């Protein structure tokens, strides 16, 4: 199972350089919830130097809430928002000798895509308009929701679980709930191994969040084991 991590989010301290050698996929913030041109270029170059697959991490334009609040937009407005972020990021990739391989929405946009077919449809249209080979990272365990989009002319889906988020079965517990984010490295490692050995559902990649110190600690311990 490939490890992915949300990076380029201009956190303090900035652990991108420490985390990049430990992962296989980098979801790089592209200005919606965090990031600017310099942080994007820095993260792209780090990914290239560490042979890490590069993904763009678009979100609602809401840095105040770190992209974790849903916004009501028309399908046209949502398309323009995501398309602008992805195209700008792809151009920066090309300028730095890198290839954009996938899209992983951030925060509330990811949540809305998981539960609203119209939002998922917009994501697929963005991919078709930019590069049909791009893969879309989606939440594992929602097969009925994603099934009707499987045959769209794009690169397909990567099913994702989270190492440091609490679950009810294969459904994420809302961040508004107590202990929705795991804050103990031992529990995160335990959940990583549980997902790695679970064959009941198709899972392609597992996410560790760089803004969660326990998640970073767990990732380092796993890679040093």
Coordinates of C-alpha atoms in Angstrom, one line a residue:
X1 CA 0.0 0.0 0.0
X2 CA 1.4 3.4 -1.0
X3 CA 1.8 6.0 1.7
X4 CA 0.7 9.5 0.8
X5 CA 0.9 12.8 2.8
X6 CA -0.5 16.3 2.5
X7 CA 2.5 18.7 2.0
X8 CA 3.3 22.2 0.9
X9 CA 0.9 23.6 3.5
X10 CA 3.4 26.2 4.9
X11 CA 3.3 24.7 8.4
X12 CA 5.6 25.8 11.3
X13 CA 7.8 23.9 11.6
X14 CA 7.9 22.9 8.0
X15 CA 8.7 19.2 7.9
X16 CA 8.3 18.6 4.2
X17 CA 11.9 17.8 3.6
X18 CA 11.9 15.3 6.5
X19 CA 8.7 13.6 5.3
X20 CA 9.2 13.4 1.6
X21 CA 11.8 10.6 1.7
X22 CA 9.3 8.5 3.8
X23 CA 6.4 8.5 1.3
X24 CA 5.4 7.5 -2.2
X25 CA 2.8 10.2 -3.0
X26 CA 2.9 13.9 -2.2
X27 CA -0.4 15.8 -2.1
X28 CA 0.7 19.4 -2.6
X29 CA -1.4 22.3 -1.5
X30 CA -2.1 24.7 -4.4
X31 CA -3.3 27.9 -2.8
X32 CA -6.9 27.2 -1.9
X33 CA -6.5 26.3 1.8
X34 CA -2.7 26.8 2.0
X35 CA 0.3 27.4 -0.2
X36 CA 1.8 29.8 -2.6
X37 CA 3.9 29.6 -5.7
X38 CA 7.1 29.3 -3.7
X39 CA 5.8 26.6 -1.5
X40 CA 4.5 24.7 -4.5
X41 CA 7.8 24.8 -6.3
X42 CA 9.7 23.8 -3.2
X43 CA 7.5 20.8 -2.7
X44 CA 7.6 19.8 -6.4
X45 CA 11.4 19.9 -6.4
X46 CA 11.5 17.9 -3.2
X47 CA 9.2 15.3 -4.7
X48 CA 11.3 15.0 -7.9
X49 CA 14.5 14.6 -5.9
X50 CA 13.0 11.9 -3.8
X51 CA 11.2 10.1 -6.7
X52 CA 7.8 10.7 -5.2
X53 CA 4.6 10.8 -7.2
X54 CA 3.2 14.3 -7.4
X55 CA -0.4 15.1 -6.8
X56 CA -2.3 18.4 -6.6
X57 CA -4.4 19.1 -3.5
X58 CA -7.1 21.6 -4.4
X59 CA -9.7 22.9 -2.0
X60 CA -12.4 25.5 -1.5
X61 CA -10.8 29.0 -1.4
X62 CA -10.8 29.3 2.3
X63 CA -7.4 29.8 4.1
X64 CA -9.1 31.1 7.2
X65 CA -10.7 27.7 7.9
X66 CA -7.9 25.7 6.3
X67 CA -10.4 24.4 3.7
X68 CA -12.4 22.5 6.2
X69 CA -15.7 24.3 5.8
X70 CA -18.0 23.4 2.9
X71 CA -19.0 26.1 0.4
X72 CA -22.1 26.2 -1.7
X73 CA -21.1 26.8 -5.3
X74 CA -22.8 26.2 -8.7
X75 CA -21.2 23.4 -10.7
X76 CA -19.8 26.0 -13.1
X77 CA -18.2 27.9 -10.2
X78 CA -16.8 24.7 -8.7
X79 CA -15.4 23.7 -12.0
X80 CA -13.7 27.0 -12.5
X81 CA -12.3 27.0 -8.9
X82 CA -10.8 23.5 -9.2
X83 CA -9.7 23.9 -12.8
X84 CA -7.8 27.1 -12.0
X85 CA -5.9 25.6 -9.1
X86 CA -5.0 22.4 -11.0
X87 CA -3.9 24.1 -14.2
X88 CA -1.7 26.6 -12.3
X89 CA -0.1 23.8 -10.3
X90 CA 0.4 21.7 -13.5
X91 CA 2.2 24.6 -15.2
X92 CA 4.5 24.9 -12.2
X93 CA 5.2 21.2 -12.5
X94 CA 6.1 21.6 -16.2
X95 CA 8.3 24.5 -15.4
X96 CA 10.3 22.4 -13.0
X97 CA 10.6 19.2 -15.0
X98 CA 7.9 17.4 -13.1
X99 CA 4.8 15.5 -14.0
X100 CA 1.4 15.9 -12.3
X101 CA 0.0 12.3 -11.8
X102 CA -3.1 12.7 -9.7
X103 CA -5.6 14.9 -7.9
X104 CA -6.6 14.6 -4.3
X105 CA -9.2 17.1 -3.0
X106 CA -8.6 18.6 0.4
X107 CA -10.8 18.9 3.5
X108 CA -14.4 19.8 2.9
X109 CA -14.1 19.4 -0.8
X110 CA -12.9 15.8 -0.4
X111 CA -15.8 15.2 2.0
X112 CA -18.3 16.8 -0.4
X113 CA -16.9 14.7 -3.3
X114 CA -17.4 11.6 -1.2
X115 CA -21.1 12.2 -0.5
X116 CA -22.3 14.4 -3.4
X117 CA -22.4 12.9 -6.9
X118 CA -22.5 16.4 -8.5
X119 CA -19.2 17.3 -6.9
X120 CA -17.6 14.0 -8.0
X121 CA -18.9 14.7 -11.5
X122 CA -17.2 18.1 -11.5
X123 CA -13.9 16.5 -10.4
X124 CA -14.1 14.0 -13.3
X125 CA -14.9 16.9 -15.8
X126 CA -11.9 18.8 -14.6
X127 CA -9.7 15.7 -15.2
X128 CA -11.2 15.2 -18.6
X129 CA -10.5 18.8 -19.5
X130 CA -6.9 18.9 -18.3
X131 CA -5.4 15.4 -18.7
X132 CA -7.5 12.3 -18.9
X133 CA -4.5 10.3 -17.5
X134 CA -4.8 11.9 -14.1
X135 CA -5.9 9.7 -11.3
X136 CA -8.4 10.8 -8.7
X137 CA -7.9 9.9 -5.0
X138 CA -11.2 8.9 -3.4
X139 CA -12.3 7.6 0.0
X140 CA -12.3 3.8 0.2
X141 CA -15.5 2.0 1.0
X142 CA -17.9 4.1 -1.0
X143 CA -18.1 1.9 -4.0
X144 CA -21.7 2.5 -4.9
X145 CA -21.0 6.3 -5.0
X146 CA -18.0 6.0 -7.3
X147 CA -19.2 3.0 -9.4
X148 CA -21.1 4.9 -12.1
X149 CA -18.0 7.1 -12.7
X150 CA -15.6 4.2 -13.2
X151 CA -16.0 4.1 -16.9
X152 CA -15.4 7.8 -17.5
X153 CA -12.5 8.5 -19.8
X154 CA -10.0 9.4 -17.2
X155 CA -7.2 7.7 -15.3
X156 CA -9.4 6.0 -12.7
X157 CA -9.6 6.1 -8.9
X158 CA -7.1 5.4 -6.1
X159 CA -9.0 4.2 -3.0
X160 CA -7.7 5.9 0.2
X161 CA -7.8 5.3 3.9
X162 CA -6.3 7.5 6.7
X163 CA -3.8 6.3 9.2
X164 CA -4.6 9.0 11.7
X165 CA -8.4 9.4 11.5
X166 CA -11.0 7.6 13.5
X167 CA -13.4 5.3 11.7
X168 CA -16.8 3.7 12.2
X169 CA -16.3 0.7 10.0
X170 CA -14.9 2.2 6.8
X171 CA -16.7 5.6 7.3
X172 CA -14.7 8.5 8.6
X173 CA -15.9 10.0 11.9
X174 CA -16.5 13.8 11.4
X175 CA -13.7 16.1 12.7
X176 CA -16.4 17.7 14.8
X177 CA -16.6 14.5 16.9
X178 CA -14.3 13.9 19.9
X179 CA -11.2 11.9 19.0
X180 CA -11.9 12.1 15.3
X181 CA -8.2 12.6 14.8
X182 CA -5.9 10.1 16.4
X183 CA -3.3 11.7 18.6
X184 CA -1.3 8.7 19.7
X185 CA 1.4 7.3 17.5
X186 CA 0.9 3.7 18.7
X187 CA -2.8 3.8 17.7
X188 CA -1.9 5.2 14.3
X189 CA 0.7 2.5 13.7
X190 CA -1.9 -0.1 14.8
X191 CA -4.4 1.3 12.4
X192 CA -1.9 1.3 9.6
X193 CA -1.2 -2.4 10.0
X194 CA -4.9 -3.1 10.3
X195 CA -5.7 -1.5 7.0
X196 CA -2.6 -3.1 5.4
X197 CA -3.9 -6.5 6.2
X198 CA -7.6 -5.9 5.4
X199 CA -8.6 -7.6 2.2
X200 CA -12.3 -7.0 2.6
X201 CA -12.1 -3.7 0.7
X202 CA -9.9 -2.4 -2.1
X203 CA -7.4 0.1 -0.7
X204 CA -4.6 1.6 -2.8
X205 CA -3.1 4.2 -0.6
X206 CA -3.0 5.4 3.1
X207 CA -2.7 9.0 4.2
X208 CA -0.6 10.4 7.1
X209 CA -1.2 14.1 7.8
X210 CA 1.8 16.3 8.2
X211 CA -0.1 18.7 10.5
X212 CA -0.6 15.9 13.1
X213 CA 2.7 15.4 15.2
X214 CA 1.6 11.9 16.2
X215 CA 1.1 11.0 12.6
X216 CA 4.5 12.2 11.6
X217 CA 6.0 10.3 14.6
X218 CA 4.2 7.1 13.5
X219 CA 5.4 7.5 9.9
X220 CA 9.0 7.9 11.0
X221 CA 8.8 4.9 13.3
X222 CA 7.2 2.8 10.6
X223 CA 9.9 3.7 8.1
X224 CA 12.7 3.1 10.6
X225 CA 11.4 -0.3 11.7

